[in-house]
Amino acid sequence: MPKNDQRQSLRQELRKKRRALTEQQQDDAASELLNQWYTNQIHLSTQTPLNKIALYLANDGELSPHQIANDIFSRDTITPQTTLYLPALNNDKLLFAHYSKSSEWHTNRFGIEEPVDENALLPNQLDLVFLPLVGFDEQGGRLGMGGGFYDKSFAQKKPKEKPLLIGLAHECQKVNQLPIASWDVPLDGILTPERFIWF
Ligand SMILES: Nc1nc2c(c(=O)[nH]1)N(C=O)[C@@H](CNc1ccc(C(=O)N[C@@H](CCC(=O)O)C(=O)O)cc1)CN2
Ligand SMILES: Nc1ncnc2c1ncn2[C@@H]1O[C@H](COP(=O)(O)OP(=O)(O)OP(=O)(O)O)[C@@H](O)[C@H]1O
């Protein structure tokens, strides 16, 4: 099968798997993810503080980072200067809109909510980005929704440079080896409810 068809059929299969998780399984996974975030002290792994953090609003069975977000809001886990951002579609790339309890919201063309922010950040202005994954392998390969939004947004990024790119995924989204495309942006790590993998 040609590589793109292979990626497309894997995408359908893996999306079906994550959508089949029950609400209880999703809640447990989100709590375990918060535990892994604490245990692995990812925020202590860089020279500079991780002040600007991008996450996403879970959609289509994605592993939800909301417990990490709540924790950052309520306890200033990292530093009191930490601010949170969500992806906002901007042509074929992403900008990152600041969000807070007083944000106004807009629904994008995929039905996902985005905070309204006239001064949204460019991808390279962030310190840490949690990426939603459809699939991953243990070599740093990732499969997304197929829009290429994250790939295009972080195409200039070099490994170990800012921002740190961490994929979030359920264990059921792991495959042995993904068919990798030349434009795939390498991840710095993957956090699942069970473990953290550095690349
Ligand atoms: N939670 C979340 N937010 C995100 C992403 C994501 O993957 N997850 N994105 C990551 O890139 C961007 C949006 N990209 C997306 C690309 C495709 C679909 C999607 O559901 N596609 C449908 C077809 C919908 C249509 O064409 O109208 C599908 O494939 O079934 C959703 C989001 C930005 N925000
Ligand atoms: N840096 C880039 N420059 C130009 N086109 C790109 C780039 N990255 C990806 N694309 C295009 O975007 C489309 C989708 O890419 P791909 O299948 O890798 O999506 P994906 O893995 O689901 O990624 P994402 O999570 O970023 O949406 C491809 O057709 C590809 O040609």
XYZ file of C-alpha atoms and ligand atoms in Angstrom:
264
model
C 0.000 0.000 0.000
C 1.366 3.509 -0.741
C 2.589 5.324 2.375
C -0.172 7.941 2.395
C -2.945 5.320 2.122
C -1.241 3.372 4.896
C -1.235 6.473 7.109
C -4.874 7.160 6.269
C -6.093 3.668 7.159
C -4.013 3.630 10.376
C -5.527 7.009 11.250
C -9.082 5.649 10.889
C -8.271 2.546 12.923
C -6.553 4.450 15.749
C -9.242 7.149 15.917
C -11.862 4.414 16.271
C -9.887 2.867 19.147
C -9.619 6.079 21.155
C -13.279 6.982 20.534
C -14.260 3.580 21.963
C -12.825 4.461 25.401
C -15.559 4.974 28.010
C -15.968 8.204 29.967
C -14.565 6.413 33.012
C -11.500 5.242 31.074
C -10.968 8.786 29.773
C -11.228 10.262 33.301
C -8.813 7.693 34.703
C -6.395 8.286 31.833
C -6.465 12.061 32.407
C -5.717 11.559 36.144
C -2.902 9.143 35.421
C -1.500 11.610 32.913
C -1.305 14.247 35.661
C 0.570 11.729 37.829
C 3.062 11.078 35.030
C 3.531 14.834 34.577
C 4.452 15.109 38.283
C 6.547 11.980 38.407
C 8.673 12.834 35.407
C 9.326 16.489 36.332
C 9.414 17.464 32.659
C 9.390 21.147 33.605
C 12.766 20.704 35.308
C 14.374 19.229 32.189
C 15.166 22.519 30.466
C 17.589 25.363 31.217
C 14.905 28.029 30.923
C 11.540 28.107 32.671
C 8.547 26.822 30.728
C 6.318 29.864 31.060
C 4.245 29.678 27.888
C 2.488 26.351 27.534
C 0.145 25.242 24.747
C -2.357 22.448 25.236
C -5.580 21.531 23.418
C -9.239 20.852 24.150
C -9.781 17.105 23.830
C -11.855 16.099 20.828
C -12.579 12.774 19.088
C -11.474 10.607 22.027
C -8.151 12.403 22.530
C -6.383 12.093 25.869
C -7.344 15.222 27.774
C -4.684 17.500 29.292
C -7.354 19.390 31.315
C -6.131 18.085 34.658
C -2.663 19.417 33.902
C -4.244 22.769 32.938
C -6.324 22.899 36.142
C -3.285 22.113 38.181
C -1.283 24.873 36.540
C -4.156 27.339 37.096
C -4.815 26.418 40.691
C -1.364 25.784 42.089
C 1.074 27.577 39.823
C 2.868 24.266 39.413
C 5.661 25.709 37.363
C 5.930 29.414 38.131
C 3.375 32.118 38.842
C 4.190 33.522 35.389
C 2.913 30.446 33.553
C 0.327 31.216 30.881
C -1.704 28.737 28.850
C -2.530 28.768 25.151
C -4.768 26.814 22.770
C -4.310 26.253 19.024
C -6.224 28.602 16.745
C -6.438 27.878 13.008
C -4.759 30.493 10.839
C -4.855 29.498 7.159
C -2.847 26.258 6.945
C -0.953 26.829 10.215
C -1.671 27.369 13.893
C -1.422 30.412 16.095
C -1.706 30.005 19.840
C -4.428 31.962 21.624
C -4.036 32.875 25.283
C -6.756 31.458 27.455
C -7.988 32.204 30.924
C -11.228 32.017 32.878
C -12.397 35.242 31.209
C -11.657 34.216 27.587
C -14.274 34.694 24.884
C -14.690 31.738 22.551
C -15.087 31.040 18.853
C -15.861 27.646 17.257
C -13.514 26.699 14.385
C -14.486 24.820 11.240
C -13.791 21.451 12.845
C -16.188 22.271 15.695
C -13.352 22.836 18.203
C -13.485 25.922 20.445
C -10.708 28.525 20.324
C -10.224 31.505 22.660
C -10.497 34.860 20.871
C -7.084 36.548 21.078
C -5.943 39.343 18.776
C -2.378 38.941 20.003
C -2.120 35.174 19.598
C 1.470 33.845 19.667
C 3.471 32.372 16.818
C 4.511 28.725 17.341
C 8.146 29.634 18.095
C 7.137 31.983 20.918
C 5.984 29.074 23.080
C 8.137 27.196 25.607
C 6.233 23.895 25.770
C 3.612 22.415 23.441
C 1.456 19.406 24.232
C 0.401 17.918 20.881
C -2.665 15.755 20.359
C -1.688 12.502 18.644
C -3.685 9.970 16.666
C -0.799 7.497 16.755
C 2.794 7.207 17.966
C 5.683 4.766 17.917
C 8.634 4.444 20.289
C 11.040 6.041 17.805
C 9.441 9.508 17.984
C 7.118 9.079 15.015
C 3.716 10.711 15.235
C 0.478 10.636 13.305
C -1.974 13.538 13.568
C -5.459 14.235 12.228
C -4.086 14.671 8.721
C -4.430 18.427 8.316
C -0.676 18.951 8.633
C -1.346 21.913 10.957
C 1.206 20.984 13.607
C 3.766 19.821 11.026
C 3.558 23.101 9.126
C 3.552 25.223 12.283
C 6.710 23.621 13.704
C 8.520 22.829 10.432
C 11.448 25.164 11.327
C 11.970 23.695 14.763
C 15.163 21.748 15.533
C 15.424 18.980 18.153
C 16.303 20.309 21.644
C 15.361 23.843 20.601
C 12.435 25.787 21.970
C 9.577 24.943 22.147
C 9.687 21.522 23.735
C 7.212 19.327 21.792
C 5.536 16.637 23.881
C 2.895 14.378 22.345
C 0.050 13.130 24.540
C -1.612 9.808 23.771
C -3.458 6.843 25.199
C -1.421 3.606 25.239
C -3.899 2.112 22.725
C -2.565 4.585 20.152
C 0.887 2.966 20.053
C 1.976 1.148 16.916
C 5.247 -0.692 16.273
C 6.553 1.580 13.565
C 4.716 4.411 11.851
C 5.244 5.056 8.161
C 7.072 8.371 8.514
C 6.692 11.269 6.078
C 9.596 13.569 5.190
C 7.776 16.602 6.650
C 7.032 14.975 10.030
C 8.296 17.158 12.834
C 10.151 15.025 15.405
C 8.747 15.063 18.914
C 10.982 15.635 21.935
C 8.915 13.221 23.996
C 5.662 11.379 24.506
C 3.635 11.348 27.703
C 1.005 8.643 28.186
C -1.007 7.734 31.306
C 1.634 5.031 31.896
C 5.009 6.547 31.053
C 7.179 9.274 29.611
C 9.463 8.582 26.646
C 12.274 11.027 25.786
C 13.688 10.935 22.262
N -8.103 18.944 20.066
C -7.498 19.243 18.941
N -7.403 20.508 18.548
C -6.785 20.784 17.363
C -6.210 19.778 16.572
C -6.325 18.437 17.007
O -5.865 17.478 16.368
N -6.965 18.221 18.192
N -5.577 20.111 15.404
C -4.576 19.357 14.798
O -4.228 19.521 13.691
C -5.976 21.361 14.757
C -7.284 21.125 14.057
N -7.156 20.071 13.115
C -8.147 19.155 12.853
C -8.096 18.477 11.669
C -9.119 17.617 11.336
C -10.196 17.416 12.202
C -11.341 16.537 11.848
O -12.164 16.197 12.676
N -11.476 16.156 10.622
C -12.660 15.412 10.186
C -13.157 15.999 8.910
C -13.832 17.284 9.229
C -14.080 18.145 8.021
O -13.403 18.024 7.007
O -14.977 18.987 8.135
C -12.363 13.981 10.015
O -11.232 13.658 9.596
O -13.223 13.183 10.344
C -10.218 18.069 13.391
C -9.194 18.934 13.723
C -6.079 22.443 15.777
N -6.786 22.052 16.947
N 6.124 21.461 6.341
C 5.177 21.246 5.424
N 5.149 21.946 4.284
C 4.206 21.723 3.361
N 3.237 20.802 3.480
C 3.205 20.074 4.583
C 4.166 20.257 5.618
N 3.874 19.396 6.601
C 2.784 18.712 6.212
N 2.364 19.105 4.994
C 1.194 18.579 4.264
O 0.116 18.385 5.177
C -0.600 17.195 4.865
C -0.912 16.401 6.103
O 0.268 15.923 6.704
P 0.292 14.625 7.615
O -0.386 13.496 6.974
O 1.691 14.438 8.090
O -0.598 15.101 8.827
P -0.522 14.700 10.328
O 0.553 13.721 10.665
O -1.869 14.287 10.666
O -0.084 16.028 10.981
P -0.784 17.129 11.876
O -0.958 16.565 13.237
O 0.284 18.146 11.815
O -2.073 17.513 11.272
C 0.237 16.404 3.904
O -0.493 16.277 2.729
C 1.487 17.233 3.684
O 1.746 17.350 2.307
